[in-house]
Structure formats: structure tokens, C-alpha cells
Amino acid sequence: MTINREQLIKSFLEFFVEKKHVVIENASLIPAEFDPTVLFTTAGMHPLVPYILGEKHPKGKRLCNVQKCIRTGDIEDVGDAFHLTFFEMLGNWSLGDYWKKEALSWSFEFLTRNLKLKPENLHVTVFAGSNEIPRDEESFKIWEQLGIPKERIWFLKEENFWGPPGVAGPCGPCSEMFYDTGKNPCSSKCRPGCGCGKYFEVWNDVFMEYNKTSKGYEKLKQRNVDTGMGVERTLAMLQGKKSVYETECFVPIIQKIKEQINGQVAEEEQEKSLRIIADHLKAATFILAEKIEPSNVDRGYVLRRLIRRAIRHARLLGIEKSFCAKIADAVLAIYEKDYPHLQKNKDFIFAQLQKEEERFAAVIGKGLKKFDIMSKNKKQISGSDAFLLFQSYGFPLEMTLELAKEKNIKVDVEGFKNELKKHQEISKAGAEKRFKGGLADAKRETIKLHTATHLLNQALREVLKKPSIAQKGSNITAERLRFDFNFDRALTKNELAAVESLVNKKISEGLPVRKEEMSLEQAKKLGAQAMFEKVYGEGKVSVYLIGEKGKEFSIEVCAGPHVSNTKELGKFKIVKEEGVAAGIRRIKAVLE
Ligand code: ATP
Ligand code: MG
């Protein structure tokens, strides 16, 4: 049976709706700031973290969707048959509802009955246990009952404990489903997860019953199921393709890239570069659609890396002229129906690609020559040479690493980082001198807004009468504060006015603000607010208390700094309230 992308997504969602699931939205690639260590949404579970931790989801306990994902950790693997930077993930969730038996049976049923996968091509894995967490005998038995013979059920360790994607958060043992391509085993030790390409993972059922914190693994309030199935891999499997690049998620993109080539490079040598260009420019298109611009930090840097690596590989294929926007156009043709924001931001996407391409085109040729000179008869590229390539020729460090690897030499990464740090210190000092007055003023404003954020946090809990409201993200500039918190509906006008007036009341009361150092335990006992999912580390934390001793209005674990009295703040005004993700609201406010 051949099935296309659209049909696969449709039949997955229909299957789970029949099993009483509700389809939820395909969230933004930019997470709602739950975790500063994760730049992009890496799985469908990301936007659901608060609900996995126990909060009530407005749509119920059984959810499903298709989610766009970006995994920066997989960029280096791109070029193989099954790892992409951008992919779509199908998922179904139980939030404190069904457990292993239903989850595994439904996965099996969907694969074999709906998708008509032959059960004999299926291998499954279950968690082998660790010092802290027991072996998953329950899943083993369920698979056996479903008819998978023992020889095809593998007990694995590291691979079968999922997450958390950042340093902390929900996680648990998992059970993965692998497709056997029928290739010969790479060795006597060949097994699912070995990476040789005989088996590839299509679906993962994660049993989230733990929360990882700085103290280790804690049991969650409820047992959750979180599953993820890659659209591209599943299509490759069902269509009998050797790689995800042969599915309709890529064929027109690769075709478009081939049209740009002037026929110098042999077919066999083209494959890896074609794959990298197609994957990277697809991912770049989706990042740009979130209105991120190429830069040297965070998401902007990932974007820059992707575009520049695509350009470098295009040069290997002999593509010299501008091509990125043409490839993005082919990406849009595949996805614009399902993702209207691509079409909406089309001009921005094309213009940014064009600009970044021009910037890099101006230096890449000289940079590559420079690299050849630097690396001639050398075993290692020095830190300062790698920095020169970065600074003057726009080579992301990863590009220098890739070039070096191709020549079988090393790069002094530590040395590069030192150079970068030195440079940042110099330019920071320069900037401080330049903006002396202005910057000091700006600092003062952000401190005031920071204290106002604490007042707002507490006012929301009091006005909305919901003690479980907590900070899910915060961002402060000299002009405004931005505060994300968990709440499942828009605030009414009256509620917003009440929050605003409570904050202003606390400002006019002229409450003292003081700082105390204590252990996280003590802070918790005091009832302090903290992003407990965040890792604060061992030792003492600083806590800011607003109000007279014993009668504090707000207590929060926070690094500061803050003003010393609330009367310094002026007038507090909410300028916007909006939703940013399922169950997450955002308030923007200013001080006048
Ligand atoms: P692998 O071990 O192959 O890297 P994973 O264990 O990282 O996969 P999960 O985190 O369990 O994968 O993600 C769930 C599903 O999402 C996988 O079963 C797979 O179908 C798909 N998937 C994961 N990573 C990628 C990727 N880089 N490209 C395409 N699909 C992916
Ligand atoms: Mg992986």
C-alpha cells in the first residue's frame, strides 16, 4: 500500500480521535520559555510539560497532534538516511489516564492494521533498568501478548530512557518500535539502535512517571504516556524507500537543487551534499517563518549555521549563483497548505535568505582559501585561526570543524572559545563606554521592571484566586516586562484592571524589598515562588522578599537585582494580554 504524507497524518489523527483523543494545535517551533536550555520545540511533548507535571489541560486527558520539530542535536547526523533537523512528529498523550497496555496495543494496532505493516518486520525495545529505575517487565509482557516473539523484543538501557530534553523535567522509560529493512546485520552484535541502517526507529512510546530535578528522579503526581512517530521515517518505511529523502517530503526539493547544478560532479558524490542542502534549507525556512533572523547567538546562530552549511555544500556541487530562495520556494510548495504562516511570512523568508546568502557569498571563497593555507601540513587548526575564520570570513565554528574533519585534522575548540570570550569582553567594554549614560539608565529601568514582575506574579495569583499560577517565562527590556504564566483562558477586562490596581496599590504602599540567602528547602517552606523545574544547584539561593517582615506580599527565589523600595517604581500599566501556547498566557506591561 502506498500512502502519502497527508493520508498518514489524517489516518493517525482519526485513529486516536476514535480512541477518544482530542486533536490539539501544532505549536510554534519556539518553546514558551519553559526551559532556557532548549532553543526549539524538539518533540510534541514540549508544549505539554505543565500538563505532564499535573496541571489540568483544557482539552482533557487524551490528546493527539502532528507537531513540527527541530533537533539541533541531530544536525551533524544529517546526510544519513533517517536523521533530519526539521521533521514532523505524530503523537498521542495520556495525561494521568491510560497506561502501558493501551498505549502499546494501540501503537501495534495502528502500525499493523491501519498502516498494514507486516508484524514480522517489527522489532521492539523495552527498558533494561538502571540503579535508580527498575526494568520494564510490564511492557515486555504486553509485547509478548501482542504476538511479538521474544527474539524481537530487546532490553536496552540508555536508549530506552527518554528525556528530559533539557537539564530537568519529565522523563521516563520508553518502548521503541523499529523497522527491519531486511539488510544484512552489520555484525553479530547488530540490534535495533545500533545505527548501521539495518533497523530504524519509527515510533517511541514514553512512560513518563518521573520528574528529573537537581536532586534526582522524583515520581510525578500522575502517570503519563507520551508517544512520538516521525512522519518522514514512517513514509519511507511504508513506501519501501531507502531514505527519507526519497519521500514526497523531499523529492521536489532535491529536484530543485539538482536544477541549479552545472553537471560537473559525479552523481554518487552528490548525495550527501544534496541531502544536507535540502534538510538545512527546509529547517531554515521554518525557523525564518518564526521571524527569527540570522545572527551570532542562540536561535539566530543555529539559523546562520544551517544556511551557511547549505551554501558550502552547494559550492561542493558547483552551485555558485544565488539559490537559497528557490529552494525555500520548493519547501513552501510542500508545506504551505498545512502551515499558513509560511505563506504569510514568505517575503521575510526570501529576503533574509537572500541577504544571508549575499553576506556569506562575499567571503566564503576567500575563507576557504585561507583555510587551505592554515591547514597545510598541520595537525591542528589553532584557536586564533578558527576565530579568524569566524570573525573575518563568517565561518561558524561547526563549519571549521567539518572542514578539518574532511582533512583529518583537529581544531583547538577551547582556544577558539577563549578568543571569542576575549573579543566579547572587549566589545562589551566598548559598548559600555559608548552608551555610558544611556546604558546606566537602561539598567535602572530593567531593575524596576524586574521588581514589578514579582509584584505582578503575586497579584495574578491573588486576583485569579489560583495558587498554582507560576512563572513560565520572563523577558525584560528597558522598555517593558513580559511575563508568561499558566492559565487556561484569556483574562477579562475586569481581572486585568484588578491585577493592575493591586500592583499599583503595593507600589504606593512603599514596601521594602530585601534579600536573604537560604537553602532551597527553607525557601520552599517560606512559600517562595521559584521555577522549581529549573536547576538551582546545591547550596544557598537568594530570595527576594517584598513587604514588612512576616507580612510579605511577595517572596521569590531570584538572582536579582531589585530596587530597595516599591515606591521607586512609578505607575504600573498592562499593555497586552495574550495566549502563547496551550494553557500559557503572556502579559506585557510597562512602568510610566
Ligand atoms: P534516533 O535514536 O533514531 O535518533 P530518537 O530516539 O532520538 O531517534 P525520539 O526522541 O524517540 O527519537 O523521537 C520520536 C520519533 O521521532 C522517532 O521514533 C522518529 O520516528 C522521529 N525522529 C526522531 N528524531 C528524528 C530526526 N532527527 N529526524 C527524523 N525523525 C526523527
Ligand atoms: Mg535521536
PDB file of N, CA and C and ligand atoms in Angstrom, residues 71 74 77 83 201 233, ligand 2:
ATOM      1  N   ARG A  71      15.587  19.563  15.787  1.00  0.00           N
ATOM      2  CA  ARG A  71      16.567  18.994  16.721  1.00  0.00           C
ATOM      3  C   ARG A  71      17.973  19.419  16.307  1.00  0.00           C
ATOM      4  N   ASP A  74      20.781  16.864  16.164  1.00  0.00           N
ATOM      5  CA  ASP A  74      20.874  15.900  15.065  1.00  0.00           C
ATOM      6  C   ASP A  74      21.506  16.491  13.801  1.00  0.00           C
ATOM      7  N   ASP A  77      24.205  14.587  12.173  1.00  0.00           N
ATOM      8  CA  ASP A  77      23.824  13.294  11.597  1.00  0.00           C
ATOM      9  C   ASP A  77      23.146  13.434  10.244  1.00  0.00           C
ATOM     10  N   HIS A  83      18.041  10.847   9.784  1.00  0.00           N
ATOM     11  CA  HIS A  83      18.063  11.952  10.743  1.00  0.00           C
ATOM     12  C   HIS A  83      17.926  13.293  10.049  1.00  0.00           C
ATOM     13  N   GLU A 201      14.285   3.439  13.849  1.00  0.00           N
ATOM     14  CA  GLU A 201      13.196   3.670  14.792  1.00  0.00           C
ATOM     15  C   GLU A 201      12.091   4.493  14.149  1.00  0.00           C
ATOM     16  N   ARG A 233      10.034   9.290   8.432  1.00  0.00           N
ATOM     17  CA  ARG A 233      10.529   7.916   8.550  1.00  0.00           C
ATOM     18  C   ARG A 233       9.433   6.896   8.290  1.00  0.00           C
TER      19      ARG A 233
HETATM   20 MG    MG B   2      17.831  10.906  18.350  1.00  0.00          MG
END
